[in-house]
PDB file of C-alpha atoms and ligand atoms in Angstrom:
ATOM      1  CA  MET A   1      -8.572  35.344 -13.996  1.00 45.00           C
ATOM      2  CA  LYS A   2      -8.770  31.982 -15.769  1.00 47.00           C
ATOM      3  CA  SER A   3      -6.242  31.611 -18.340  1.00 50.00           C
ATOM      4  CA  GLN A   4      -7.304  31.074 -22.077  1.00 55.00           C
ATOM      5  CA  PRO A   5      -7.449  27.455 -23.199  1.00 55.00           C
ATOM      6  CA  ALA A   6      -4.408  26.558 -25.129  1.00 70.00           C
ATOM      7  CA  HIS A   7      -4.360  25.636 -28.920  1.00 90.00           C
ATOM      8  CA  GLU A   8      -2.196  22.418 -28.399  1.00 95.00           C
ATOM      9  CA  ILE A   9      -1.606  20.339 -25.601  1.00 96.00           C
ATOM     10  CA  ARG A  10       0.975  17.497 -24.937  1.00 98.00           C
ATOM     11  CA  VAL A  11       0.647  15.332 -21.979  1.00 98.00           C
ATOM     12  CA  PHE A  12       2.798  12.371 -20.439  1.00 98.00           C
ATOM     13  CA  ALA A  13       0.971   9.522 -18.718  1.00 98.00           C
ATOM     14  CA  PRO A  14       3.423   7.330 -16.691  1.00 98.00           C
ATOM     15  CA  ALA A  15       3.643   3.476 -16.373  1.00 98.00           C
ATOM     16  CA  THR A  16       2.006   1.904 -13.391  1.00 98.00           C
ATOM     17  CA  VAL A  17       2.593  -1.073 -11.191  1.00 98.00           C
ATOM     18  CA  ALA A  18      -0.748  -2.693 -10.408  1.00 98.00           C
ATOM     19  CA  ASN A  19      -1.649  -5.328  -7.605  1.00 98.00           C
ATOM     20  CA  VAL A  20       1.550  -4.535  -5.914  1.00 98.00           C
ATOM     21  CA  ALA A  21       1.608  -8.247  -4.607  1.00 98.00           C
ATOM     22  CA  CYS A  22      -1.341  -8.594  -2.464  1.00 98.00           C
ATOM     23  CA  GLY A  23      -3.648  -5.895  -3.848  1.00 98.00           C
ATOM     24  CA  TYR A  24      -5.083  -7.670  -6.937  1.00 98.00           C
ATOM     25  CA  ASP A  25      -7.183  -5.186  -8.615  1.00 98.00           C
ATOM     26  CA  VAL A  26      -7.304  -2.687  -5.768  1.00 98.00           C
ATOM     27  CA  LEU A  27      -3.872  -1.155  -5.202  1.00 98.00           C
ATOM     28  CA  GLY A  28      -1.208   0.359  -7.562  1.00 98.00           C
ATOM     29  CA  PHE A  29       1.375   3.092  -7.898  1.00 98.00           C
ATOM     30  CA  ALA A  30       2.841   5.294 -10.652  1.00 98.00           C
ATOM     31  CA  ILE A  31       6.716   5.302 -11.660  1.00 98.00           C
ATOM     32  CA  ASP A  32       8.399   7.922 -13.411  1.00 98.00           C
ATOM     33  CA  ALA A  33       9.077   6.272 -16.795  1.00 97.00           C
ATOM     34  CA  PRO A  34       8.250   4.910 -19.397  1.00 97.00           C
ATOM     35  CA  GLY A  35       5.021   6.543 -20.262  1.00 97.00           C
ATOM     36  CA  ASP A  36       2.882   7.612 -23.183  1.00 97.00           C
ATOM     37  CA  GLU A  37       2.491  10.930 -24.830  1.00 98.00           C
ATOM     38  CA  VAL A  38      -0.590  12.349 -26.396  1.00 98.00           C
ATOM     39  CA  VAL A  39      -1.001  15.623 -28.169  1.00 98.00           C
ATOM     40  CA  VAL A  40      -4.435  17.398 -28.778  1.00 98.00           C
ATOM     41  CA  ARG A  41      -5.317  20.402 -30.718  1.00 97.00           C
ATOM     42  CA  HIS A  42      -8.295  22.383 -31.589  1.00 97.00           C
ATOM     43  CA  SER A  43      -9.716  21.963 -35.315  1.00 96.00           C
ATOM     44  CA  ASP A  44     -11.801  23.532 -37.492  1.00 95.00           C
ATOM     45  CA  ILE A  45     -13.362  20.213 -38.578  1.00 96.00           C
ATOM     46  CA  PRO A  46     -16.195  19.404 -36.144  1.00 96.00           C
ATOM     47  CA  GLY A  47     -15.924  16.163 -34.238  1.00 96.00           C
ATOM     48  CA  PHE A  48     -13.151  14.341 -32.537  1.00 97.00           C
ATOM     49  CA  ARG A  49     -10.493  12.604 -34.727  1.00 97.00           C
ATOM     50  CA  ILE A  50      -7.253  10.676 -34.226  1.00 98.00           C
ATOM     51  CA  THR A  51      -4.904  11.789 -36.875  1.00 98.00           C
ATOM     52  CA  GLN A  52      -1.548   9.916 -35.966  1.00 97.00           C
ATOM     53  CA  ILE A  53      -0.448   7.175 -33.827  1.00 97.00           C
ATOM     54  CA  THR A  54       3.264   6.216 -33.374  1.00 97.00           C
ATOM     55  CA  GLY A  55       5.191   3.549 -31.607  1.00 96.00           C
ATOM     56  CA  ASP A  56       2.528   0.834 -31.968  1.00 93.00           C
ATOM     57  CA  ASP A  57       3.749  -0.979 -34.815  1.00 92.00           C
ATOM     58  CA  GLY A  58       0.359  -0.277 -36.798  1.00 92.00           C
ATOM     59  CA  LYS A  59      -1.535  -2.191 -34.225  1.00 92.00           C
ATOM     60  CA  LEU A  60      -3.807   0.610 -32.914  1.00 94.00           C
ATOM     61  CA  PRO A  61      -6.825   1.746 -34.834  1.00 95.00           C
ATOM     62  CA  LEU A  62      -7.271   5.379 -35.636  1.00 96.00           C
ATOM     63  CA  ASP A  63     -11.070   4.916 -35.161  1.00 96.00           C
ATOM     64  CA  PRO A  64     -11.672   6.538 -31.807  1.00 96.00           C
ATOM     65  CA  GLU A  65     -14.450   4.235 -30.814  1.00 96.00           C
ATOM     66  CA  HIS A  66     -12.036   1.445 -30.904  1.00 95.00           C
ATOM     67  CA  ASN A  67      -9.055   3.017 -29.432  1.00 96.00           C
ATOM     68  CA  THR A  68      -8.426   3.349 -25.549  1.00 97.00           C
ATOM     69  CA  ALA A  69      -7.495   6.981 -25.721  1.00 98.00           C
ATOM     70  CA  GLY A  70     -10.187   7.631 -28.247  1.00 98.00           C
ATOM     71  CA  VAL A  71     -12.880   5.817 -26.171  1.00 98.00           C
ATOM     72  CA  ALA A  72     -11.842   7.972 -23.097  1.00 98.00           C
ATOM     73  CA  ALA A  73     -11.688  11.316 -24.861  1.00 98.00           C
ATOM     74  CA  LEU A  74     -15.009  10.602 -26.645  1.00 97.00           C
ATOM     75  CA  ASP A  75     -16.887   9.605 -23.477  1.00 97.00           C
ATOM     76  CA  LEU A  76     -15.675  12.725 -21.800  1.00 98.00           C
ATOM     77  CA  LEU A  77     -16.528  15.090 -24.759  1.00 98.00           C
ATOM     78  CA  ARG A  78     -20.054  13.487 -24.903  1.00 97.00           C
ATOM     79  CA  HIS A  79     -20.495  13.739 -21.240  1.00 98.00           C
ATOM     80  CA  LEU A  80     -19.804  17.449 -21.470  1.00 97.00           C
ATOM     81  CA  GLY A  81     -22.055  17.904 -24.464  1.00 97.00           C
ATOM     82  CA  MET A  82     -19.187  18.706 -26.732  1.00 97.00           C
ATOM     83  CA  SER A  83     -18.866  15.891 -29.269  1.00 94.00           C
ATOM     84  CA  ASP A  84     -19.280  18.372 -32.148  1.00 95.00           C
ATOM     85  CA  ARG A  85     -16.191  20.330 -30.911  1.00 95.00           C
ATOM     86  CA  GLY A  86     -13.332  20.047 -33.415  1.00 97.00           C
ATOM     87  CA  VAL A  87     -10.500  18.181 -31.732  1.00 97.00           C
ATOM     88  CA  GLU A  88      -7.464  16.297 -33.092  1.00 98.00           C
ATOM     89  CA  MET A  89      -5.598  13.797 -31.348  1.00 98.00           C
ATOM     90  CA  GLU A  90      -2.186  12.254 -31.675  1.00 98.00           C
ATOM     91  CA  ILE A  91      -0.914   9.104 -29.753  1.00 98.00           C
ATOM     92  CA  HIS A  92       2.673   8.466 -29.193  1.00 98.00           C
ATOM     93  CA  LYS A  93       3.173   4.920 -27.580  1.00 97.00           C
ATOM     94  CA  LYS A  94       6.257   4.678 -25.678  1.00 95.00           C
ATOM     95  CA  MET A  95       5.694   1.502 -23.777  1.00 92.00           C
ATOM     96  CA  PRO A  96       4.966  -1.996 -25.218  1.00 89.00           C
ATOM     97  CA  PHE A  97       1.547  -3.722 -25.117  1.00 88.00           C
ATOM     98  CA  GLY A  98       0.983  -6.580 -22.818  1.00 92.00           C
ATOM     99  CA  SER A  99       4.002  -5.631 -20.495  1.00 95.00           C
ATOM    100  CA  GLY A 100       2.394  -5.208 -17.249  1.00 97.00           C
ATOM    101  CA  LEU A 101       3.234  -1.634 -17.242  1.00 98.00           C
ATOM    102  CA  GLY A 102      -0.295  -0.402 -17.561  1.00 97.00           C
ATOM    103  CA  SER A 103       0.182   0.712 -21.260  1.00 96.00           C
ATOM    104  CA  SER A 104      -3.485   0.749 -22.210  1.00 95.00           C
ATOM    105  CA  ALA A 105      -4.233   2.596 -18.992  1.00 97.00           C
ATOM    106  CA  ALA A 106      -1.800   5.170 -19.739  1.00 98.00           C
ATOM    107  CA  SER A 107      -3.238   5.788 -23.220  1.00 97.00           C
ATOM    108  CA  ALA A 108      -6.693   6.085 -21.787  1.00 98.00           C
ATOM    109  CA  VAL A 109      -5.654   8.472 -18.998  1.00 98.00           C
ATOM    110  CA  ALA A 110      -3.861  10.656 -21.406  1.00 98.00           C
ATOM    111  CA  GLY A 111      -6.683  10.771 -23.741  1.00 98.00           C
ATOM    112  CA  ALA A 112      -9.167  12.008 -21.076  1.00 98.00           C
ATOM    113  CA  PHE A 113      -6.569  14.400 -19.294  1.00 98.00           C
ATOM    114  CA  ALA A 114      -5.341  15.860 -22.551  1.00 98.00           C
ATOM    115  CA  VAL A 115      -8.884  16.693 -23.834  1.00 98.00           C
ATOM    116  CA  ASN A 116      -9.869  18.007 -20.432  1.00 98.00           C
ATOM    117  CA  THR A 117      -6.937  20.298 -20.457  1.00 98.00           C
ATOM    118  CA  LEU A 118      -7.369  21.639 -23.928  1.00 97.00           C
ATOM    119  CA  ILE A 119     -10.977  22.624 -23.427  1.00 96.00           C
ATOM    120  CA  GLY A 120     -10.173  24.612 -20.107  1.00 96.00           C
ATOM    121  CA  GLU A 121     -10.205  21.772 -17.352  1.00 97.00           C
ATOM    122  CA  PRO A 122     -13.987  21.597 -16.762  1.00 98.00           C
ATOM    123  CA  LEU A 123     -13.339  18.358 -14.652  1.00 98.00           C
ATOM    124  CA  THR A 124     -10.885  17.659 -11.813  1.00 98.00           C
ATOM    125  CA  LYS A 125      -8.538  14.619 -12.204  1.00 98.00           C
ATOM    126  CA  LEU A 126     -10.583  12.580  -9.948  1.00 98.00           C
ATOM    127  CA  GLN A 127     -13.682  13.341 -11.916  1.00 98.00           C
ATOM    128  CA  LEU A 128     -11.964  11.979 -15.109  1.00 98.00           C
ATOM    129  CA  LEU A 129     -11.461   8.731 -13.538  1.00 98.00           C
ATOM    130  CA  PRO A 130     -14.666   7.192 -15.056  1.00 98.00           C
ATOM    131  CA  PHE A 131     -13.832   8.274 -18.654  1.00 98.00           C
ATOM    132  CA  ALA A 132     -10.252   6.828 -18.389  1.00 98.00           C
ATOM    133  CA  MET A 133     -11.608   3.770 -16.920  1.00 97.00           C
ATOM    134  CA  ALA A 134     -14.112   3.280 -19.983  1.00 97.00           C
ATOM    135  CA  GLY A 135     -11.055   3.760 -22.377  1.00 96.00           C
ATOM    136  CA  GLU A 136      -8.951   1.093 -20.303  1.00 94.00           C
ATOM    137  CA  ALA A 137     -12.148  -1.310 -20.120  1.00 94.00           C
ATOM    138  CA  SER A 138     -12.340  -1.031 -23.911  1.00 92.00           C
ATOM    139  CA  ALA A 139      -9.074  -2.640 -24.232  1.00 86.00           C
ATOM    140  CA  ASP A 140      -9.078  -5.549 -21.727  1.00 80.00           C
ATOM    141  CA  GLY A 141     -12.661  -5.960 -21.162  1.00 86.00           C
ATOM    142  CA  ALA A 142     -12.262  -5.829 -17.423  1.00 89.00           C
ATOM    143  CA  TRP A 143     -13.240  -3.106 -14.921  1.00 94.00           C
ATOM    144  CA  HIS A 144     -10.155  -2.442 -12.641  1.00 96.00           C
ATOM    145  CA  ALA A 145      -8.761   0.893 -11.686  1.00 98.00           C
ATOM    146  CA  ASP A 146      -5.372  -0.329 -10.198  1.00 98.00           C
ATOM    147  CA  ASN A 147      -3.306   1.193 -13.249  1.00 98.00           C
ATOM    148  CA  VAL A 148      -5.703   3.954 -14.437  1.00 98.00           C
ATOM    149  CA  ALA A 149      -6.110   5.610 -10.877  1.00 98.00           C
ATOM    150  CA  PRO A 150      -2.454   5.850 -10.014  1.00 98.00           C
ATOM    151  CA  CYS A 151      -1.638   6.940 -13.473  1.00 98.00           C
ATOM    152  CA  LEU A 152      -4.163   9.772 -13.263  1.00 98.00           C
ATOM    153  CA  LEU A 153      -3.526  10.675  -9.641  1.00 98.00           C
ATOM    154  CA  GLY A 154       0.159   9.879  -9.221  1.00 98.00           C
ATOM    155  CA  GLY A 155       1.316   8.142  -6.100  1.00 98.00           C
ATOM    156  CA  ILE A 156       0.008   5.003  -4.548  1.00 98.00           C
ATOM    157  CA  VAL A 157      -3.663   4.616  -4.867  1.00 98.00           C
ATOM    158  CA  PHE A 158      -5.924   1.968  -3.003  1.00 98.00           C
ATOM    159  CA  ILE A 159      -9.184   1.289  -4.605  1.00 98.00           C
ATOM    160  CA  ARG A 160     -11.903   0.298  -1.877  1.00 98.00           C
ATOM    161  CA  SER A 161     -14.454  -0.347  -4.722  1.00 98.00           C
ATOM    162  CA  ASN A 162     -14.018  -0.695  -8.296  1.00 98.00           C
ATOM    163  CA  ASP A 163     -17.763  -0.478  -9.009  1.00 97.00           C
ATOM    164  CA  GLU A 164     -18.046   2.700  -7.230  1.00 97.00           C
ATOM    165  CA  LEU A 165     -14.667   4.044  -8.047  1.00 97.00           C
ATOM    166  CA  ASP A 166     -13.962   4.849  -4.378  1.00 98.00           C
ATOM    167  CA  VAL A 167     -10.247   5.510  -4.189  1.00 98.00           C
ATOM    168  CA  ALA A 168      -7.764   6.598  -1.583  1.00 98.00           C
ATOM    169  CA  CYS A 169      -4.304   8.027  -2.033  1.00 98.00           C
ATOM    170  CA  ILE A 170      -1.728   6.321   0.301  1.00 98.00           C
ATOM    171  CA  PRO A 171       1.407   8.236   1.189  1.00 97.00           C
ATOM    172  CA  ALA A 172       4.693   6.821  -0.091  1.00 97.00           C
ATOM    173  CA  PRO A 173       7.583   6.670   2.216  1.00 97.00           C
ATOM    174  CA  ALA A 174      10.205   9.216   1.352  1.00 95.00           C
ATOM    175  CA  ASN A 175      12.798   6.623   0.712  1.00 98.00           C
ATOM    176  CA  LEU A 176      10.759   3.856  -1.051  1.00 98.00           C
ATOM    177  CA  TRP A 177      12.122   2.995  -4.661  1.00 98.00           C
ATOM    178  CA  VAL A 178      11.336   0.506  -7.171  1.00 98.00           C
ATOM    179  CA  ALA A 179      12.963  -1.512  -9.723  1.00 98.00           C
ATOM    180  CA  VAL A 180      10.728  -2.696 -12.463  1.00 98.00           C
ATOM    181  CA  VAL A 181      11.971  -5.086 -15.054  1.00 98.00           C
ATOM    182  CA  HIS A 182      10.364  -5.859 -18.371  1.00 98.00           C
ATOM    183  CA  PRO A 183      11.304  -9.098 -20.142  1.00 98.00           C
ATOM    184  CA  ASP A 184      10.657  -9.063 -23.672  1.00 97.00           C
ATOM    185  CA  ILE A 185       7.588 -11.263 -23.858  1.00 96.00           C
ATOM    186  CA  GLU A 186       3.885 -10.450 -24.050  1.00 95.00           C
ATOM    187  CA  ILE A 187       1.165 -11.559 -21.850  1.00 95.00           C
ATOM    188  CA  LEU A 188      -2.295 -10.742 -22.547  1.00 92.00           C
ATOM    189  CA  THR A 189      -4.075  -9.329 -19.629  1.00 93.00           C
ATOM    190  CA  LYS A 190      -7.354 -11.550 -20.528  1.00 92.00           C
ATOM    191  CA  VAL A 191      -5.139 -14.612 -20.482  1.00 94.00           C
ATOM    192  CA  ALA A 192      -3.624 -13.807 -17.255  1.00 96.00           C
ATOM    193  CA  ARG A 193      -6.995 -13.219 -15.565  1.00 96.00           C
ATOM    194  CA  GLU A 194      -8.517 -16.358 -17.055  1.00 96.00           C
ATOM    195  CA  ILE A 195      -6.067 -18.697 -15.196  1.00 97.00           C
ATOM    196  CA  LEU A 196      -7.013 -17.303 -11.859  1.00 98.00           C
ATOM    197  CA  PRO A 197      -9.356 -19.308  -9.849  1.00 96.00           C
ATOM    198  CA  ARG A 198     -12.856 -18.111  -9.304  1.00 96.00           C
ATOM    199  CA  ASP A 199     -13.050 -19.039  -5.762  1.00 97.00           C
ATOM    200  CA  ILE A 200     -10.290 -18.582  -3.134  1.00 96.00           C
ATOM    201  CA  PRO A 201      -9.874 -20.872  -0.043  1.00 97.00           C
ATOM    202  CA  LEU A 202     -10.747 -19.091   3.146  1.00 98.00           C
ATOM    203  CA  ILE A 203      -7.256 -19.375   4.410  1.00 98.00           C
ATOM    204  CA  ASN A 204      -5.728 -17.715   1.197  1.00 98.00           C
ATOM    205  CA  ALA A 205      -8.185 -14.840   1.449  1.00 98.00           C
ATOM    206  CA  THR A 206      -7.270 -14.390   5.200  1.00 98.00           C
ATOM    207  CA  GLN A 207      -3.530 -14.398   4.387  1.00 98.00           C
ATOM    208  CA  GLN A 208      -4.219 -11.856   1.535  1.00 98.00           C
ATOM    209  CA  ILE A 209      -6.271  -9.437   3.491  1.00 98.00           C
ATOM    210  CA  GLY A 210      -3.587  -9.670   6.303  1.00 98.00           C
ATOM    211  CA  ASN A 211      -0.801  -8.767   3.892  1.00 98.00           C
ATOM    212  CA  LEU A 212      -2.765  -5.949   2.244  1.00 98.00           C
ATOM    213  CA  GLY A 213      -3.714  -4.444   5.546  1.00 98.00           C
ATOM    214  CA  GLY A 214      -0.115  -4.742   6.608  1.00 98.00           C
ATOM    215  CA  LEU A 215       1.175  -3.249   3.341  1.00 98.00           C
ATOM    216  CA  LEU A 216      -1.054  -0.150   3.636  1.00 98.00           C
ATOM    217  CA  CYS A 217      -0.172   0.346   7.479  1.00 98.00           C
ATOM    218  CA  GLY A 218       3.547  -0.086   6.524  1.00 98.00           C
ATOM    219  CA  LEU A 219       3.414   2.500   3.831  1.00 98.00           C
ATOM    220  CA  ILE A 220       1.404   4.978   5.908  1.00 98.00           C
ATOM    221  CA  GLN A 221       3.744   4.382   8.917  1.00 98.00           C
ATOM    222  CA  GLU A 222       6.981   4.180   6.876  1.00 98.00           C
ATOM    223  CA  ASP A 223       7.665   0.941   8.429  1.00 98.00           C
ATOM    224  CA  TYR A 224       9.923  -0.681   6.012  1.00 98.00           C
ATOM    225  CA  GLY A 225       9.943  -3.990   7.977  1.00 98.00           C
ATOM    226  CA  LEU A 226       6.189  -4.244   7.957  1.00 98.00           C
ATOM    227  CA  ILE A 227       6.034  -3.386   4.172  1.00 98.00           C
ATOM    228  CA  SER A 228       8.561  -6.261   3.528  1.00 98.00           C
ATOM    229  CA  ARG A 229       6.600  -8.937   5.668  1.00 98.00           C
ATOM    230  CA  SER A 230       3.478  -7.928   3.752  1.00 98.00           C
ATOM    231  CA  ILE A 231       4.512  -8.020   0.150  1.00 98.00           C
ATOM    232  CA  HIS A 232       3.257 -11.473  -0.678  1.00 98.00           C
ATOM    233  CA  ASP A 233       0.587 -12.584  -3.109  1.00 98.00           C
ATOM    234  CA  VAL A 234      -0.938 -16.047  -2.335  1.00 98.00           C
ATOM    235  CA  ILE A 235      -3.664 -15.679  -5.035  1.00 98.00           C
ATOM    236  CA  ALA A 236      -2.237 -14.483  -8.463  1.00 98.00           C
ATOM    237  CA  GLU A 237       1.351 -14.913  -8.285  1.00 98.00           C
ATOM    238  CA  PRO A 238       1.421 -18.798  -7.860  1.00 98.00           C
ATOM    239  CA  ARG A 239      -0.620 -19.027 -10.780  1.00 98.00           C
ATOM    240  CA  ARG A 240       0.836 -16.262 -13.012  1.00 98.00           C
ATOM    241  CA  GLN A 241       4.509 -17.163 -12.369  1.00 98.00           C
ATOM    242  CA  LYS A 242       4.310 -19.954 -14.845  1.00 97.00           C
ATOM    243  CA  LEU A 243       3.980 -17.394 -17.700  1.00 97.00           C
ATOM    244  CA  ILE A 244       7.278 -15.663 -16.671  1.00 98.00           C
ATOM    245  CA  PRO A 245      10.506 -17.665 -17.385  1.00 98.00           C
ATOM    246  CA  ASP A 246      12.656 -18.159 -14.230  1.00 98.00           C
ATOM    247  CA  PHE A 247      10.258 -16.073 -12.294  1.00 98.00           C
ATOM    248  CA  TYR A 248      11.285 -17.702  -8.784  1.00 98.00           C
ATOM    249  CA  ARG A 249      15.101 -17.360  -9.800  1.00 98.00           C
ATOM    250  CA  ALA A 250      14.497 -13.581 -10.308  1.00 98.00           C
ATOM    251  CA  LYS A 251      12.635 -13.353  -7.028  1.00 98.00           C
ATOM    252  CA  ARG A 252      15.400 -14.913  -5.197  1.00 98.00           C
ATOM    253  CA  ALA A 253      17.974 -12.727  -6.822  1.00 98.00           C
ATOM    254  CA  ALA A 254      16.093  -9.577  -5.992  1.00 98.00           C
ATOM    255  CA  MET A 255      15.570 -10.630  -2.395  1.00 98.00           C
ATOM    256  CA  ALA A 256      19.410 -11.574  -2.229  1.00 98.00           C
ATOM    257  CA  ALA A 257      20.153  -7.892  -3.468  1.00 98.00           C
ATOM    258  CA  GLY A 258      18.194  -6.415  -0.481  1.00 98.00           C
ATOM    259  CA  ALA A 259      14.759  -5.813  -1.868  1.00 98.00           C
ATOM    260  CA  LEU A 260      11.911  -5.434   0.624  1.00 98.00           C
ATOM    261  CA  GLY A 261       9.752  -7.543  -1.768  1.00 98.00           C
ATOM    262  CA  PHE A 262       9.119  -8.762  -5.266  1.00 98.00           C
ATOM    263  CA  SER A 263       6.320  -9.735  -7.265  1.00 98.00           C
ATOM    264  CA  ILE A 264       4.557  -9.518 -10.760  1.00 98.00           C
ATOM    265  CA  SER A 265       3.810  -5.874 -12.064  1.00 98.00           C
ATOM    266  CA  GLY A 266       0.130  -6.112 -12.947  1.00 98.00           C
ATOM    267  CA  ALA A 267      -0.632  -9.125 -15.118  1.00 97.00           C
ATOM    268  CA  GLY A 268       3.083  -9.451 -16.051  1.00 97.00           C
ATOM    269  CA  PRO A 269       5.559 -10.135 -17.687  1.00 98.00           C
ATOM    270  CA  SER A 270       7.060  -7.116 -15.958  1.00 98.00           C
ATOM    271  CA  VAL A 271       8.328  -7.752 -12.418  1.00 98.00           C
ATOM    272  CA  PHE A 272       8.877  -5.376  -9.739  1.00 98.00           C
ATOM    273  CA  ALA A 273      10.933  -5.269  -6.548  1.00 98.00           C
ATOM    274  CA  LEU A 274      10.263  -2.661  -3.863  1.00 98.00           C
ATOM    275  CA  CYS A 275      13.389  -1.326  -2.115  1.00 98.00           C
ATOM    276  CA  GLU A 276      14.582   1.031   0.633  1.00 98.00           C
ATOM    277  CA  GLY A 277      16.800   3.364  -1.037  1.00 98.00           C
ATOM    278  CA  GLU A 278      17.957   4.056  -4.692  1.00 98.00           C
ATOM    279  CA  ALA A 279      21.181   1.930  -4.351  1.00 98.00           C
ATOM    280  CA  THR A 280      19.323  -1.183  -3.412  1.00 98.00           C
ATOM    281  CA  ALA A 281      16.815  -0.699  -6.181  1.00 98.00           C
ATOM    282  CA  ARG A 282      19.470  -0.391  -8.758  1.00 98.00           C
ATOM    283  CA  LYS A 283      21.391  -3.550  -7.436  1.00 98.00           C
ATOM    284  CA  ALA A 284      17.917  -5.408  -7.321  1.00 98.00           C
ATOM    285  CA  GLY A 285      17.051  -4.188 -10.919  1.00 98.00           C
ATOM    286  CA  GLU A 286      20.605  -5.626 -12.165  1.00 98.00           C
ATOM    287  CA  ALA A 287      20.052  -8.791 -10.292  1.00 98.00           C
ATOM    288  CA  ILE A 288      16.712  -9.508 -11.896  1.00 98.00           C
ATOM    289  CA  SER A 289      17.879  -8.273 -15.475  1.00 98.00           C
ATOM    290  CA  LYS A 290      20.894 -10.901 -15.150  1.00 98.00           C
ATOM    291  CA  VAL A 291      18.326 -13.675 -14.545  1.00 98.00           C
ATOM    292  CA  PHE A 292      16.355 -12.792 -17.658  1.00 98.00           C
ATOM    293  CA  SER A 293      19.368 -12.311 -19.621  1.00 98.00           C
ATOM    294  CA  ALA A 294      20.527 -15.719 -18.947  1.00 98.00           C
ATOM    295  CA  VAL A 295      17.278 -17.288 -20.130  1.00 97.00           C
ATOM    296  CA  PRO A 296      18.152 -15.677 -22.700  1.00 97.00           C
ATOM    297  CA  LEU A 297      15.429 -12.886 -22.605  1.00 98.00           C
ATOM    298  CA  PRO A 298      16.150  -9.353 -23.416  1.00 98.00           C
ATOM    299  CA  ASN A 299      14.869  -7.142 -20.894  1.00 98.00           C
ATOM    300  CA  GLN A 300      14.747  -3.469 -19.779  1.00 98.00           C
ATOM    301  CA  ILE A 301      15.254  -1.956 -16.147  1.00 98.00           C
ATOM    302  CA  TYR A 302      13.471   1.050 -14.992  1.00 98.00           C
ATOM    303  CA  VAL A 303      14.330   2.221 -11.457  1.00 98.00           C
ATOM    304  CA  SER A 304      12.125   4.980 -10.155  1.00 98.00           C
ATOM    305  CA  ARG A 305      10.800   6.680  -6.902  1.00 98.00           C
ATOM    306  CA  ILE A 306       7.106   6.359  -6.382  1.00 98.00           C
ATOM    307  CA  ASN A 307       5.870   9.171  -9.010  1.00 98.00           C
ATOM    308  CA  PRO A 308       3.803  11.596  -7.077  1.00 98.00           C
ATOM    309  CA  ARG A 309       2.457  13.448  -9.975  1.00 98.00           C
ATOM    310  CA  GLY A 310       0.777  11.080 -12.513  1.00 98.00           C
ATOM    311  CA  VAL A 311      -0.274  12.399 -15.824  1.00 98.00           C
ATOM    312  CA  HIS A 312       0.662  16.035 -16.603  1.00 98.00           C
ATOM    313  CA  VAL A 313       1.119  18.569 -19.157  1.00 98.00           C
ATOM    314  CA  ILE A 314       4.611  18.749 -20.900  1.00 96.00           C
TER     315      ILE A 314
HETATM  316  N1  HSE B   1      -5.102  -5.982 -11.788  1.00 85.87           N
HETATM  317  C1  HSE B   1      -4.995  -6.516 -13.009  1.00 85.87           C
HETATM  318  C2  HSE B   1      -4.686  -7.745 -13.148  1.00 85.87           C
HETATM  319  C3  HSE B   1      -3.924  -5.558 -13.593  1.00 85.87           C
HETATM  320  O1  HSE B   1      -3.834  -8.125 -12.477  1.00 85.87           O
HETATM  321  O2  HSE B   1      -5.162  -8.446 -14.012  1.00 85.87           O
HETATM  322  C4  HSE B   1      -3.662  -5.716 -15.171  1.00 85.87           C
HETATM  323  O3  HSE B   1      -3.736  -4.722 -15.892  1.00 85.87           O
END
């Protein structure tokens, strides 16, 4: 027997590392923390409303039409013919904007998932993808699922086509860990996308395809050597590293600490080091943090396995 829909639902949507070096716009994975929380409950007042937002320094609008979580939730309710249903939402931002941690994607995913759960799960997680995407696109104007899909589905997700939202879950090797370090500066995704070239020399395209294929094979075969040889980005990283103080010094420190590879998380400024084992990830995280601290740049370290769960009810 199907359980009765709950009166109130609280969900957690994790941060994500998009691109993973060589997979610009087509590869991402979820980490354990940080993440955003969204609470939804039934209301006697018809229609969808956002009643409270915390942790955003007053930057996010309560108007659902202009809020990533709101757009995702409203799109879903309209699709289901339930836009008159009384639903209240609270958004609790627990990660910074413009951080490269997939902050807007997490809110969008949390918004769609929370409402879907509240109304008795009419759609599967995969079916929620277009609604969460609409929310995310309302924030940065671009249509890429490399944060939204892993935040929603968990694990490592490869996106064959962003237009068709054709995605595939890639298994994570058991001992794969990541250190993500967020230096306290803000980079607007829009700006980080505008500095990228429109055309790519064939030689770079070939290198990137080789590395992406190698990384996917390495992950599937649990071949850490192949993973390490493949984590190179010859397209976005050379242009975007200029936005991150001492990027190459941080990269050298991570590699010297034993990381398999290092690059920019999403559009930055967060960076990540993929590692075999927790101890190496902790060492790499500390080494990167030390470089940023010397700039001086306050920073936060997050060490995590690949989060297999994605968004979930708490
Ligand atoms: N793939 C995107 C980018 C992620 O690199 O611009 C940003 O959220």
